[in-house]
Coordinates of C-alpha atoms in Angstrom, one line a residue:
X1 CA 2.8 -84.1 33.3
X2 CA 4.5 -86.2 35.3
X3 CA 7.8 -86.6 36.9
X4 CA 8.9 -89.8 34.8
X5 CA 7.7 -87.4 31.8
X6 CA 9.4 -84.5 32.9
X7 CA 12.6 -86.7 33.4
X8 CA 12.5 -88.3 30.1
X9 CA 12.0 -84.7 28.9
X10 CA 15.3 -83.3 30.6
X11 CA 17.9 -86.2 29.5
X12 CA 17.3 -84.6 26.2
X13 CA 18.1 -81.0 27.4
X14 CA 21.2 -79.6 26.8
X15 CA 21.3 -76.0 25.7
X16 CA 20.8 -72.6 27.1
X17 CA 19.2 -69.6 26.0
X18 CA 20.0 -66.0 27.1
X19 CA 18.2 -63.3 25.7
X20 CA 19.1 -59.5 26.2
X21 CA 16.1 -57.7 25.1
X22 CA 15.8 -53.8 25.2
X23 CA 14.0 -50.5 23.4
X24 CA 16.3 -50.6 20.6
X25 CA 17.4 -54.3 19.9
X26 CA 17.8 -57.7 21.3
X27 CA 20.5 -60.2 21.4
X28 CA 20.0 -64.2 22.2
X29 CA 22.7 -66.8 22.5
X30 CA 22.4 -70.5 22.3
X31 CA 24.8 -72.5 23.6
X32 CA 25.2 -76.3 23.1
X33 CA 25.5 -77.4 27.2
X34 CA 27.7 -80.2 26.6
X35 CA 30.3 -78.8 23.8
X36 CA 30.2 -75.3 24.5
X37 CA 29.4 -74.6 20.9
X38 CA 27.8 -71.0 20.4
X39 CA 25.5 -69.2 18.3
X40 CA 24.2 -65.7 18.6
X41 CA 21.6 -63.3 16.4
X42 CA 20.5 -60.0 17.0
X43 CA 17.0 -58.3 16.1
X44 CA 14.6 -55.3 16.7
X45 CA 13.0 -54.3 20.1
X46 CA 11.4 -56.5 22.6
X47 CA 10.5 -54.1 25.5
X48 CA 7.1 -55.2 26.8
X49 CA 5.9 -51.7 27.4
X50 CA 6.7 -51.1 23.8
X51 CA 5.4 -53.0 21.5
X52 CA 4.0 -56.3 23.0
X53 CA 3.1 -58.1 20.2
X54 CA 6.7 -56.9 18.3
X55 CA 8.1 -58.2 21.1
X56 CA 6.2 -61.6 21.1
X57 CA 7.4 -61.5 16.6
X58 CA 10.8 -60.6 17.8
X59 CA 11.4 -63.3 20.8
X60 CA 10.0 -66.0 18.4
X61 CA 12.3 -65.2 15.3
X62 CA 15.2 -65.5 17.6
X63 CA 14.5 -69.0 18.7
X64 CA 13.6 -69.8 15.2
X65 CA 16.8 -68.6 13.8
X66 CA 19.5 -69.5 16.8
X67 CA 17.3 -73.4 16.9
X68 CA 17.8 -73.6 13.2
X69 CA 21.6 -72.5 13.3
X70 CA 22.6 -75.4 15.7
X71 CA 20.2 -77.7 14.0
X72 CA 18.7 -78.4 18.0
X73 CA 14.5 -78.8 18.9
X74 CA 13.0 -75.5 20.8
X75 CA 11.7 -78.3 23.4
X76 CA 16.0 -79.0 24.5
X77 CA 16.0 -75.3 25.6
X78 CA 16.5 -74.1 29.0
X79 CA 15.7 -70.5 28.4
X80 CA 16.2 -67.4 30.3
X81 CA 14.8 -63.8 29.1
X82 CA 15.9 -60.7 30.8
X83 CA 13.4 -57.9 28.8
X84 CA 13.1 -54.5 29.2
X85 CA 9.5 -53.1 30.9
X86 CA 8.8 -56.0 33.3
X87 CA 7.0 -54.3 35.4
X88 CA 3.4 -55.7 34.9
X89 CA 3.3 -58.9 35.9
X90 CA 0.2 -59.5 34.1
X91 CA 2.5 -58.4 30.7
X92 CA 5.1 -61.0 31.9
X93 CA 2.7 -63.7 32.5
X94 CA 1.1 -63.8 29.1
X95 CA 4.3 -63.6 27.4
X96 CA 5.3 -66.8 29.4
X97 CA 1.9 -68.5 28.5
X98 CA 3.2 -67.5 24.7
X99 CA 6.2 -69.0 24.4
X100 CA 6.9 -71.1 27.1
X101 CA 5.1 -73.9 25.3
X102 CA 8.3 -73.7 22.8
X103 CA 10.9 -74.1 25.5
X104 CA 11.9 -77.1 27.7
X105 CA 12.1 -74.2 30.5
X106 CA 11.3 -70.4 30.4
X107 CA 12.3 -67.5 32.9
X108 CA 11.2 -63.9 32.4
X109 CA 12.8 -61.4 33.8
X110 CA 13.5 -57.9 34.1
X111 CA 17.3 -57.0 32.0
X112 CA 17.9 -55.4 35.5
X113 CA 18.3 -58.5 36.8
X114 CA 20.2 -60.1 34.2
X115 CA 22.7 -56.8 34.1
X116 CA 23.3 -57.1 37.5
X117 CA 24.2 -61.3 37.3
X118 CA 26.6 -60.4 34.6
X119 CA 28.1 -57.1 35.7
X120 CA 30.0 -59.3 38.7
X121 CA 29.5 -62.9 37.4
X122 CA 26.8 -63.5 40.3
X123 CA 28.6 -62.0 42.7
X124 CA 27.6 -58.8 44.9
X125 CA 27.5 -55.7 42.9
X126 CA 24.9 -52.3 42.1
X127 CA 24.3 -52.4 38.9
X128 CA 22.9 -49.4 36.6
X129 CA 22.0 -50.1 33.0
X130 CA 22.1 -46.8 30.5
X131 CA 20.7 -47.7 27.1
X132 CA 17.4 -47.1 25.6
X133 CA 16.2 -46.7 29.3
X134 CA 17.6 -46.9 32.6
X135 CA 17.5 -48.9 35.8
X136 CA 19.1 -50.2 38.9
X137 CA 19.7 -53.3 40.4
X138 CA 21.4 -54.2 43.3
X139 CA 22.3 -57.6 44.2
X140 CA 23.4 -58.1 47.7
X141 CA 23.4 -61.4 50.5
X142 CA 21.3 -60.7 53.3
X143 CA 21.9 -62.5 56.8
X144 CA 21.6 -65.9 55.7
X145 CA 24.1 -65.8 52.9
X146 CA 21.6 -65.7 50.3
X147 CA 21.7 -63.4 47.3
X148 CA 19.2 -60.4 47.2
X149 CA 17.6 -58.5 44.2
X150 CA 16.0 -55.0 44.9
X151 CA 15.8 -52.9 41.6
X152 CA 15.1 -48.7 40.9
X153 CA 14.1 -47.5 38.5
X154 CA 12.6 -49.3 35.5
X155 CA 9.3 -47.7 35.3
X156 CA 9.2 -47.1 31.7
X157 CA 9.7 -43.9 29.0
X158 CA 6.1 -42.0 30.0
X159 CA 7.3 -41.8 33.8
X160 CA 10.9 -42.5 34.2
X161 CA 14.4 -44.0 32.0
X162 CA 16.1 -40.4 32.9
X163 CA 19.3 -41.2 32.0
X164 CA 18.4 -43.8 28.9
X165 CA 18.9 -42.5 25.4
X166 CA 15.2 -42.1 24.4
X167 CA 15.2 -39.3 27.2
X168 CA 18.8 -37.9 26.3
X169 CA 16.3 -37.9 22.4
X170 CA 12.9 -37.0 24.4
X171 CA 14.7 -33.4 25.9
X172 CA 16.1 -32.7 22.5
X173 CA 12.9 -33.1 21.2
X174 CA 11.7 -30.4 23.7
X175 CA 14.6 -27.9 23.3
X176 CA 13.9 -27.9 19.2
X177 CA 9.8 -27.3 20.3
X178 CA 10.9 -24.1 22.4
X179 CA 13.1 -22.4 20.2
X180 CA 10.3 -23.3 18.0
X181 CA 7.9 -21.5 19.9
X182 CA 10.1 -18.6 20.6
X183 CA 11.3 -17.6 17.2
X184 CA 9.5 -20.4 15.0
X185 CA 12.5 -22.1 13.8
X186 CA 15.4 -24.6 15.0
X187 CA 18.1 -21.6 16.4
X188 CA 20.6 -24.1 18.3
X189 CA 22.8 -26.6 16.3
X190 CA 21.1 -29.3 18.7
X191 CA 17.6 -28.3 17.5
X192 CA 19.0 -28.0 13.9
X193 CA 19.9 -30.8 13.4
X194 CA 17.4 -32.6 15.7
X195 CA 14.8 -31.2 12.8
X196 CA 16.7 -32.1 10.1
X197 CA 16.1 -35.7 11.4
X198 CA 12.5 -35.5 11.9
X199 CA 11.6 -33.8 8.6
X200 CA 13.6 -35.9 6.7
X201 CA 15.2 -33.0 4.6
X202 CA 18.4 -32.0 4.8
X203 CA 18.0 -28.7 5.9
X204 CA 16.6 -27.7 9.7
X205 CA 13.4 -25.6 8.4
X206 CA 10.4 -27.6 10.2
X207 CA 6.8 -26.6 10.5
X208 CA 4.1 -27.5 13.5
X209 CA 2.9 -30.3 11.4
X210 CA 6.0 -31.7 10.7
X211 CA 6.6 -32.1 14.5
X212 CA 3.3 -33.0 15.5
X213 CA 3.1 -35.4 12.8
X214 CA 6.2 -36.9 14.0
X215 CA 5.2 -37.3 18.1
X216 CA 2.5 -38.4 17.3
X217 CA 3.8 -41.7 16.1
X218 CA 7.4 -41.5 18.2
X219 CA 8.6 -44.2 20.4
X220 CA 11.0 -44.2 22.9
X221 CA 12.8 -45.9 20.3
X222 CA 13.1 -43.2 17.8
X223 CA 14.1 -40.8 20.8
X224 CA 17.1 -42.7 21.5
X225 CA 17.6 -42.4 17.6
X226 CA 18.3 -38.7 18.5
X227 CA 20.3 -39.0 21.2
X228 CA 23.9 -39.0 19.3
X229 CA 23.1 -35.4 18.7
X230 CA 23.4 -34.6 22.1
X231 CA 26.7 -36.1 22.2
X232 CA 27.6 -35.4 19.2
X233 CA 27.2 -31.1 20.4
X234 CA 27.4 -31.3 23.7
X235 CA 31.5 -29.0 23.6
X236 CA 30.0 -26.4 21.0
X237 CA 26.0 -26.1 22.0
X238 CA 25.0 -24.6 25.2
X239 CA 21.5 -26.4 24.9
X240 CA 23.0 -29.9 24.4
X241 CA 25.3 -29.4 26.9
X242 CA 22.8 -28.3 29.5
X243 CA 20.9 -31.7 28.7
X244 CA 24.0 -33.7 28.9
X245 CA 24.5 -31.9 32.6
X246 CA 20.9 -32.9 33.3
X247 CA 21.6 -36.2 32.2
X248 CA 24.8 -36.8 34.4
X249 CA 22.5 -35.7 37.1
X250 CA 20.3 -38.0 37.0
X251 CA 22.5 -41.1 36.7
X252 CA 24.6 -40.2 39.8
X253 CA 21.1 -39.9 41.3
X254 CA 20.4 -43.4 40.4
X255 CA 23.7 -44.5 41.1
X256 CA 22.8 -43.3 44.9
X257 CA 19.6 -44.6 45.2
X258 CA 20.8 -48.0 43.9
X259 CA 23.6 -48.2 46.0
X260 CA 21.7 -46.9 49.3
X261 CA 23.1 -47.6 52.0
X262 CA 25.6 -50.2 51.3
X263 CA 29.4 -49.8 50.2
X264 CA 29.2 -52.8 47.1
X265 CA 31.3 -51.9 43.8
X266 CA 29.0 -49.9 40.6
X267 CA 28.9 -51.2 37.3
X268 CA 27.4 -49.2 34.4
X269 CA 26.1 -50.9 31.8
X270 CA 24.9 -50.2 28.5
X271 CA 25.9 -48.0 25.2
X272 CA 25.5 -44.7 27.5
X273 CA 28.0 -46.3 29.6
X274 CA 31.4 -44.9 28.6
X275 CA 30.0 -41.9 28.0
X276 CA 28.6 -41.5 31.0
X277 CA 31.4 -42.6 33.2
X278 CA 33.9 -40.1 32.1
X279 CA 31.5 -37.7 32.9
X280 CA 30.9 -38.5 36.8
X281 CA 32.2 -36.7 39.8
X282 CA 35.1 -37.9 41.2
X283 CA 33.8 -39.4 44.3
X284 CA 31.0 -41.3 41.9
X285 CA 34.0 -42.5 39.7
X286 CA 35.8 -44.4 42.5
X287 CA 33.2 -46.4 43.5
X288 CA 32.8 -47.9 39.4
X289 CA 34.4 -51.1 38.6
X290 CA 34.4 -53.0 35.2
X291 CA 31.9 -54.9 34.1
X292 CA 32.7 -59.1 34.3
X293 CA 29.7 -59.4 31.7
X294 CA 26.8 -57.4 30.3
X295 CA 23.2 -58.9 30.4
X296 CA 23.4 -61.2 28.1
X297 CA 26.1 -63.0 30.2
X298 CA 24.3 -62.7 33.2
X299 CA 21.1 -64.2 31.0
X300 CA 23.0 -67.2 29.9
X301 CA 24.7 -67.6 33.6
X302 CA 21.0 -67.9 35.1
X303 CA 20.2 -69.9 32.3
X304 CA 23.1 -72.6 33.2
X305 CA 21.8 -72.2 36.7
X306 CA 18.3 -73.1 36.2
X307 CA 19.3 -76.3 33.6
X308 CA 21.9 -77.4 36.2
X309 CA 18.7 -77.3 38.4
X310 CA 16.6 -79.5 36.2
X311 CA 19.6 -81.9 36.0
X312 CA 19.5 -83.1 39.7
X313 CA 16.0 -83.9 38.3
X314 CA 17.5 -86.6 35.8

């Protein structure tokens, strides 16, 4: 293509697209660049490490839906996707190949990145992200003035995401299997009612099929699912409250490790946030600030960014 075609292509673009897309759900806005005129949808999952091809279903139903709303062509879209497990840059690139075709402009990146543009509105800021999973991102200026990304954490369920909801879920899962093993029945009112989910009854009786028939098609999705029985116990069960200690463990850990070695402002992010926060020590606590924006603020605000780019071009 060439630049007269690109530029005839751009006079025509005026909207962004951000898309927050996590283990649970994901939420896109469209906005109309000129009038400010928004529109927002929410759907399922769109982690990569997940369920790619979901995620591929999931990404296109919201352009189909938030395109039709405003009654706008896919091709005026300067879009900008920050997803959940984008580790693999091989995952990322065919997901670009997909549906960058659709889009006057496409950017994939991790919702680490996005969090962390909209935690402090592009400013300076360590960033840690507690939903379905968990990471870090720290955005800092180096020596030249210019802004820095270096992210922790994000490796996925099968390795990492302490901290998340699916792994508040995944140890609950564990605690029912031991009290399982030890007496061969839920004993705790964490694994009670943690089986009463899974075997779909409304009593806490489970057998080893049950279970195994249940992890053997479990996602990190359907962990998090458990993980507002943790919460929910955590003042009147010793086992749930032991998780929820593990769990506030592990998120001052990667509050640390984010952080390193600098002295910027924390934001946490996500719905384990609040939770979470009361939760921290003291010394943690004073170093969190509120969030300017979540990550579907900071997608949009990249989005601008990279259409404001394309409009020198015109």
């Amino acid at each position: 293509m060439t630049l007269k075609s690109i530029k005839k292509i751009l006079k025509n673009v005026n909207y962004i697209l951000g898309v927050d897309g996590g283990g649970t759900k994901t939420v896109a806005r469209l906005i109309n660049f000129t009038t400010q005129e928004q529109w927002q949808a929410v759907s399922g999952p769109s982690s990569l490490t997940n369920d790619f091809t979901g995620a591929i279903d999931v990404l296109n139903t919201l352009i189909d839906d938030l395109t039709e709303q405003a009654n706008c062509q896919s091709q005026a879209v300067v879009a900008v996707f920050g997803l959940a497990g984008t580790g693999d840059s091989e995952t990322v690139a065919n997901l670009h190949q997909i549906l960058a075709p659709r889009l006057s402009f496409l950017d994939i990146c991790s919702d680490a990145t996005t969090s962390a543009y909209g935690a402090n509105n592009g400013g300076e800021v360590a960033v840690v992200a507690l939903g379905t999973g968990s990471v870090g991102m720290r955005l800092q200026l180096n020596s030249q003035g210019d802004l820095t990304q270096h992210m922790v954490g994000g490796w996925g369920f099968l390795i990492g995401d302490e901290g998340g909801g699916a792994k508040l879920g995944y140890h609950s899962v564990q605690a029912l299997i031991e009290e399982f093993q030890q007496v061969g029945y839920a004993h705790s009112n964490l694994a009670k009612a943690v089986a009463t989910l899974i075997n779909g009854l409304k009593n806490p009786m489970i057998t080893r099929q049950q279970l195994a028939t249940w992890l053997a098609s479990a996602q990190p999705v359907d962990f998090a699912r458990l993980s507002p029985f943790v919460t929910q116990h955590q003042l009147t069960c010793p086992v749930a409250k032991k998780i929820i200690a593990n769990h506030i463990s592990s998120v001052e850990s990667l509050i640390r490790d984010t952080r390193a070695d600098t002295t910027l402002p924390v934001v946490l992010l996500g719905g384990l946030a609040s939770f979470t926060q009361t939760r921290l020590s003291g010394s943690t606590k004073q170093t969190v600030i509120s969030a300017k924006g979540d990550a579907l603020d900071g997608a949009c605000l990249l989005a601008k960014i990279a259409l404001e780019k394309h409009l020198l071009l015109t």
